[in-house]
PDB file of C-alpha atoms and ligand atoms in Angstrom:
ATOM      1  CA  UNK A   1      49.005  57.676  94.169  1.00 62.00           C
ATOM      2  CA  UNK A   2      52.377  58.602  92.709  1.00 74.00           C
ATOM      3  CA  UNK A   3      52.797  54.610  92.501  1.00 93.00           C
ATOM      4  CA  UNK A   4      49.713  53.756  90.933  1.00 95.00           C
ATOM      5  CA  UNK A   5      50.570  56.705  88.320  1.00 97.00           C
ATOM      6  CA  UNK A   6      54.168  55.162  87.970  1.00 96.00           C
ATOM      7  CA  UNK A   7      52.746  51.561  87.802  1.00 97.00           C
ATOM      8  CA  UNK A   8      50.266  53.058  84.567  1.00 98.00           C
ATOM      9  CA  UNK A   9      53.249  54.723  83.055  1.00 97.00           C
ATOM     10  CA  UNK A  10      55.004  51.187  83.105  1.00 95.00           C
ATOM     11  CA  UNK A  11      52.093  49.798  81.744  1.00 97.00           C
ATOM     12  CA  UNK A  12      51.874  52.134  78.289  1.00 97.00           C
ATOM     13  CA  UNK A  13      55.686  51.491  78.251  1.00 96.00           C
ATOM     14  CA  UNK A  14      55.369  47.807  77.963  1.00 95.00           C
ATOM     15  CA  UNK A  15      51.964  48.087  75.416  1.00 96.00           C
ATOM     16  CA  UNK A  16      54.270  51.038  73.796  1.00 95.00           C
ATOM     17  CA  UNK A  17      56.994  48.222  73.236  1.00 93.00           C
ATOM     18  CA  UNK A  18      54.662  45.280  72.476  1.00 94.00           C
ATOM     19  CA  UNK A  19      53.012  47.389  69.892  1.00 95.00           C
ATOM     20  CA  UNK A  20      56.507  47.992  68.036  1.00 92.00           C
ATOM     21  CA  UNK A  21      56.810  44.379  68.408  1.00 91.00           C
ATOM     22  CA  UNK A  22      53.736  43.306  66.891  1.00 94.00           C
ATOM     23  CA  UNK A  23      53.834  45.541  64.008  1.00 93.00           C
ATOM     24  CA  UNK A  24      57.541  43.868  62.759  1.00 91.00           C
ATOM     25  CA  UNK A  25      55.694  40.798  63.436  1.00 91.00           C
ATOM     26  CA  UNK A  26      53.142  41.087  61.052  1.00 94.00           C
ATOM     27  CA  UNK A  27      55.068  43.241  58.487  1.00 93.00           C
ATOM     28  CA  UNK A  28      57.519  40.201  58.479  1.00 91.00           C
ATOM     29  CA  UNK A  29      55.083  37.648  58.254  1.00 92.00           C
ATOM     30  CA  UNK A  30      52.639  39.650  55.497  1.00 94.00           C
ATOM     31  CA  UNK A  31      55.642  39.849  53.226  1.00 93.00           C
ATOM     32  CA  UNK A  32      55.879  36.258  52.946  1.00 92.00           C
ATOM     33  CA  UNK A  33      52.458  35.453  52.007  1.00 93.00           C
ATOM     34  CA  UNK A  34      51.789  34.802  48.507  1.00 91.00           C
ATOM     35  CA  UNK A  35      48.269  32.489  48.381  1.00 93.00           C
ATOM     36  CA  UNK A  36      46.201  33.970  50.649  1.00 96.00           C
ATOM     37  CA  UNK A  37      45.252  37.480  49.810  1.00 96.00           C
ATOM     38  CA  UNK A  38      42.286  37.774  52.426  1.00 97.00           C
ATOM     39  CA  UNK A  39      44.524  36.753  54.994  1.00 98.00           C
ATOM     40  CA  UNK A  40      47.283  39.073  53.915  1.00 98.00           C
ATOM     41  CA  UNK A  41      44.980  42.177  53.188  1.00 98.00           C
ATOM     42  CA  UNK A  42      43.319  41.551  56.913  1.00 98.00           C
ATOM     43  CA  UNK A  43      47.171  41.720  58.336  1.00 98.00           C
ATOM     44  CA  UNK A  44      47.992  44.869  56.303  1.00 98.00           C
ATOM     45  CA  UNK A  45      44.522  46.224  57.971  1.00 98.00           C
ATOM     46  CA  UNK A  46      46.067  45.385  61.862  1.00 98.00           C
ATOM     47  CA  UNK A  47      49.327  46.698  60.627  1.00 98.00           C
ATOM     48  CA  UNK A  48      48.216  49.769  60.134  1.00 98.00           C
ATOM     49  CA  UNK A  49      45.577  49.521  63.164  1.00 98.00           C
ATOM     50  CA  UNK A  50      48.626  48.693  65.020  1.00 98.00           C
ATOM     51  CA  UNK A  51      50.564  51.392  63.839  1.00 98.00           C
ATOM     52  CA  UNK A  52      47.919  54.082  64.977  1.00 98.00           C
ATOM     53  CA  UNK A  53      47.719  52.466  68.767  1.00 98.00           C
ATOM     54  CA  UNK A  54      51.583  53.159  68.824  1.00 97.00           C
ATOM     55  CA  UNK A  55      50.751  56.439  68.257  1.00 97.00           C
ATOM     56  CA  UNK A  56      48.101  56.593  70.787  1.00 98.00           C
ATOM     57  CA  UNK A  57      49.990  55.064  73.866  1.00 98.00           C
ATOM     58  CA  UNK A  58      52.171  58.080  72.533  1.00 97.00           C
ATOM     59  CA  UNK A  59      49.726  60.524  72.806  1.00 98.00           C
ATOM     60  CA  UNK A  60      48.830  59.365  76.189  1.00 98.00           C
ATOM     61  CA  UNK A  61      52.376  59.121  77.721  1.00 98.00           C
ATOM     62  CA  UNK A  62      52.369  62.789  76.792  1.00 97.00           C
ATOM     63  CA  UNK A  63      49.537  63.844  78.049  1.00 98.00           C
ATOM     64  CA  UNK A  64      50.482  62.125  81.492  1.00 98.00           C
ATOM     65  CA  UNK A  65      54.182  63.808  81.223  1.00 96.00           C
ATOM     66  CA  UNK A  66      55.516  60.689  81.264  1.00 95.00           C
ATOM     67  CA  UNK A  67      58.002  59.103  77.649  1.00 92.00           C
ATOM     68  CA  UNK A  68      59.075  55.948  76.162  1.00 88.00           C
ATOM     69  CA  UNK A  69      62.458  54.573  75.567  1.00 76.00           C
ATOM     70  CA  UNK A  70      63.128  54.531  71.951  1.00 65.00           C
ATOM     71  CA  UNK A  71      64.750  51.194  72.323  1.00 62.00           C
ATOM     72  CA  UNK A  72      62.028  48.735  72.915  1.00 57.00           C
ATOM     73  CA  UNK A  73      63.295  45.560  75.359  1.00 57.00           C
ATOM     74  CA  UNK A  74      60.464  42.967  76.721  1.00 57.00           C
ATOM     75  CA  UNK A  75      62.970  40.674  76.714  1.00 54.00           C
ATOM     76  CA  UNK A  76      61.831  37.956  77.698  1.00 47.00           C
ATOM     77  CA  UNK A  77      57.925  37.664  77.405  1.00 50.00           C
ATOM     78  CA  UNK A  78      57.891  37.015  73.748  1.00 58.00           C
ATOM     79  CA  UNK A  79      60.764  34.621  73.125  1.00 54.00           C
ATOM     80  CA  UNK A  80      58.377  31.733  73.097  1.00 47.00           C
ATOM     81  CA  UNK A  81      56.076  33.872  70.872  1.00 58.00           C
ATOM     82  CA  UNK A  82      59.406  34.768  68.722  1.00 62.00           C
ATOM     83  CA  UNK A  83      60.530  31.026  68.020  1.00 57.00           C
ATOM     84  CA  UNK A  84      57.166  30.160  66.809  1.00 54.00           C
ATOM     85  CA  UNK A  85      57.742  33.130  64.243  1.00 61.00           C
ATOM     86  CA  UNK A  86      60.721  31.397  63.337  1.00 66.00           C
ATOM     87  CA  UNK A  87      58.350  28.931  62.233  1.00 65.00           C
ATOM     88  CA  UNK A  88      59.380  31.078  58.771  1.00 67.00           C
ATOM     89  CA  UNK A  89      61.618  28.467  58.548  1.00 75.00           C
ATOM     90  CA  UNK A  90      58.915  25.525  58.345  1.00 85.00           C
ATOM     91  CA  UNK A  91      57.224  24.516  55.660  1.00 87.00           C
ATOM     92  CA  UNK A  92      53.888  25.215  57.464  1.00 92.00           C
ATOM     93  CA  UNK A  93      55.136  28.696  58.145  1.00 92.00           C
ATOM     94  CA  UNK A  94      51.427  30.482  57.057  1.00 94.00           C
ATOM     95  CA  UNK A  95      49.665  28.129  59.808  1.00 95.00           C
ATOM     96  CA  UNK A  96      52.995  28.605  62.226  1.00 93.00           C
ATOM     97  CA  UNK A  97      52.023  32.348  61.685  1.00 94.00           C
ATOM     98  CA  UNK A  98      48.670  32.134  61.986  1.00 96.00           C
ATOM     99  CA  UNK A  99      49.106  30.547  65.355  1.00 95.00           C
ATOM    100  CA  UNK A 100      51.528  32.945  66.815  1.00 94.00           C
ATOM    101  CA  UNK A 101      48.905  35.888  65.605  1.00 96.00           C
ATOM    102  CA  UNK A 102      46.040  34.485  67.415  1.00 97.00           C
ATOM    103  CA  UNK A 103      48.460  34.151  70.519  1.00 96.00           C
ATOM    104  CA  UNK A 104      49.881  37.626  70.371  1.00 96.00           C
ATOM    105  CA  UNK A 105      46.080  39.459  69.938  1.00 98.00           C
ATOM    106  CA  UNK A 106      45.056  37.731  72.686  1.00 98.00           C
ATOM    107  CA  UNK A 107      48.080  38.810  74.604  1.00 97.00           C
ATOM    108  CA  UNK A 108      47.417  41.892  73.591  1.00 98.00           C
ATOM    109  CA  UNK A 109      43.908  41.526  74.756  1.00 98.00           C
ATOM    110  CA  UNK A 110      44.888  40.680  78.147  1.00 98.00           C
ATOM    111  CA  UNK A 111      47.314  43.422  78.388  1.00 98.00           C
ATOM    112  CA  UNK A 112      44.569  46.011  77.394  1.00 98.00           C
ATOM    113  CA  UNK A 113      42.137  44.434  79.716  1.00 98.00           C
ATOM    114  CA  UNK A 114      44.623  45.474  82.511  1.00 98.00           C
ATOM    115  CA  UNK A 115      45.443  49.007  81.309  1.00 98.00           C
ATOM    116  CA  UNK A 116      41.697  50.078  81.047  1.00 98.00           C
ATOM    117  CA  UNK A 117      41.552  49.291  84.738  1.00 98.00           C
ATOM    118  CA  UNK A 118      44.664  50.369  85.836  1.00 98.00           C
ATOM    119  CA  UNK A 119      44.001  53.830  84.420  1.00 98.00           C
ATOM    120  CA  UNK A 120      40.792  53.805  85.659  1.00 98.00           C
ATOM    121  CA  UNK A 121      42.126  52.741  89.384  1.00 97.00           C
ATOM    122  CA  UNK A 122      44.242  55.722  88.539  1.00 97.00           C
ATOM    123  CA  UNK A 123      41.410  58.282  87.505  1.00 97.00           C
ATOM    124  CA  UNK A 124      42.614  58.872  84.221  1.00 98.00           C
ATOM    125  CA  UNK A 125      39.236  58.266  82.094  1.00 98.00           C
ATOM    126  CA  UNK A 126      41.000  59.751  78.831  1.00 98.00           C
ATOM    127  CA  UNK A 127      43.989  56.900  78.960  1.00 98.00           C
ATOM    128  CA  UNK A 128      41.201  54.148  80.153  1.00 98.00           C
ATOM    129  CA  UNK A 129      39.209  55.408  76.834  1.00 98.00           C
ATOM    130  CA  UNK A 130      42.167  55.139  74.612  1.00 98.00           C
ATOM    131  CA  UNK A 131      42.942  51.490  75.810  1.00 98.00           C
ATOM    132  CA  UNK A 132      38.957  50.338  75.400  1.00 98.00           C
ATOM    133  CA  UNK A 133      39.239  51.757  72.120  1.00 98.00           C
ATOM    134  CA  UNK A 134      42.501  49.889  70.971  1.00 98.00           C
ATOM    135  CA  UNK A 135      41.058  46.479  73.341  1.00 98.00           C
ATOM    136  CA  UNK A 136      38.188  46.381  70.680  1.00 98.00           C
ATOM    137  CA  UNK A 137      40.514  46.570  67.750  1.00 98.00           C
ATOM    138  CA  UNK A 138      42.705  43.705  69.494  1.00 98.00           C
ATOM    139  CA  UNK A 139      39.110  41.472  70.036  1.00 98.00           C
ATOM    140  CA  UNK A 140      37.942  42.197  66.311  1.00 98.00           C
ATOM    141  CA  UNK A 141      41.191  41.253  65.196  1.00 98.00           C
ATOM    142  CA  UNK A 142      41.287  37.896  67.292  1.00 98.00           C
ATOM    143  CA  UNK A 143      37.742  37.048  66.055  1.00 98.00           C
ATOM    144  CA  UNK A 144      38.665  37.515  62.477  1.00 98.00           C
ATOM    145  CA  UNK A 145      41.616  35.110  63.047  1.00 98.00           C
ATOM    146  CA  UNK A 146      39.337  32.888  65.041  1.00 98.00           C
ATOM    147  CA  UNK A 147      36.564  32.869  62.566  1.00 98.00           C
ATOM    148  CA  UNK A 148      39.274  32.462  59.844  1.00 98.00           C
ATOM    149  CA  UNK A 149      40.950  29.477  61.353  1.00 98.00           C
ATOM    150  CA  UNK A 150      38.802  26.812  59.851  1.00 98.00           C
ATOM    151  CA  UNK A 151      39.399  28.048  56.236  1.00 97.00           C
ATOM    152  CA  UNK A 152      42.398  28.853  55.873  1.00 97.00           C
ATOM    153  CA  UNK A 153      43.701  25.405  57.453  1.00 97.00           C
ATOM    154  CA  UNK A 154      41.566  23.792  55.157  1.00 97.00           C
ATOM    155  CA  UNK A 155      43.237  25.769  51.861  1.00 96.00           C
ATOM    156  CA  UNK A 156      46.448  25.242  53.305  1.00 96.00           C
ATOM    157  CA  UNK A 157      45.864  21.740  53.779  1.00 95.00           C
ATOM    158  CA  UNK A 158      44.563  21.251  50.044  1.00 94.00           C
ATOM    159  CA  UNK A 159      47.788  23.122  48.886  1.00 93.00           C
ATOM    160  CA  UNK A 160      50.612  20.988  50.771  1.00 91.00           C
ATOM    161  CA  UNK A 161      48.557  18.120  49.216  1.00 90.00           C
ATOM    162  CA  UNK A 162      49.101  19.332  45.943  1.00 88.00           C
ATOM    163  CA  UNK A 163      51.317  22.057  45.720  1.00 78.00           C
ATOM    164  CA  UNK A 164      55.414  22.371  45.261  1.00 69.00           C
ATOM    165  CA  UNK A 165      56.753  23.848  49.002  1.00 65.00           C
ATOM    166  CA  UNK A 166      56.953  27.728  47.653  1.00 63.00           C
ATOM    167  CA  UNK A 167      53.291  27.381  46.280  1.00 68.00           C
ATOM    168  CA  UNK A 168      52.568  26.753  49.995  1.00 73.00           C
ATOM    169  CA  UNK A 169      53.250  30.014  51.276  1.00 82.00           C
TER     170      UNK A 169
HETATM  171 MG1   MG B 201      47.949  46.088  68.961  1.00 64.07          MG
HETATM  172 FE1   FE B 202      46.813  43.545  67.591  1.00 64.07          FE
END
């Protein structure tokens, strides 16, 4: 049992961590868009969101007596993710971003699925609760990029057609 518990407490780290990550992912990207104000205002929404599951893995690392490093490190696991953010280098960079969103929420998705089990292989219902809660923010999130995919390529296409490279963003 005192495994299992350690294993959870690993578990929040890592969300704890990919949390931080996502939110300078989006506050980054957000900044840079100029042309798209539904998809901007949608990405200040999930920063925020984000912001307040941070704060929740908090709560819960406390409640199980367990903290987080302030440094966050997944070194590693989101390098791929992090080079296609560097995609704010291309001129495509809103669809670049829009791709590496829909990757990281479903990341995030799959890394929720496995905390709401672990913590309920663990017995801790209040943690499992927590983690359905954010997993449905996550999934909302992912449909509203899903939903918005169509669209948005579709303006962005239209623009490069006819717009200087700064009117693209
Ligand atoms: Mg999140
Ligand atoms: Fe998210």
């Amino acid at each position: 049992m005192a495994d299992m518990n350690e294993r959870l407490n690993q578990w929040l780290r890592d969300a704890h961590a990919m949390e931080q990550q996502a939110e300078q992912m989006l506050d980054a990207q957000s900044r840079r868009i100029e042309n798209y104000p539904e998809l901007k205002a949608r990405m200040e929404q999930h920063i925020a969101e984000t912001r307040s599951q941070r704060q929740r893995l908090e709560a819960c690392m406390e409640r199980r007596g367990t903290t987080w490093s302030g440094m966050k490190d997944m070194a590693g696991q989101f390098t791929a993710m992090m080079q296609a953010v560097g995609g704010m280098f291309a001129s495509d960079e809103v669809m670049k971003g829009v791709l590496a969103n829909y990757s990281f929420e479903h990341f995030e998705i799959g890394s929720y699925r496995i905390l709401v089990a672990g913590a309920q292989a663990a017995g801790d219902a209040e943690t499992a609760r927590v983690c359905e809660e954010i997993l449905r923010e996550e999934e909302t999130m992912a449909s509203w990029i899903t939903e918005n995919i169509p669209q948005i390529t579709q303006a962005y296409l239209m623009r490069e057609a006819t717009e200087s490279d700064a009117a693209k963003r």
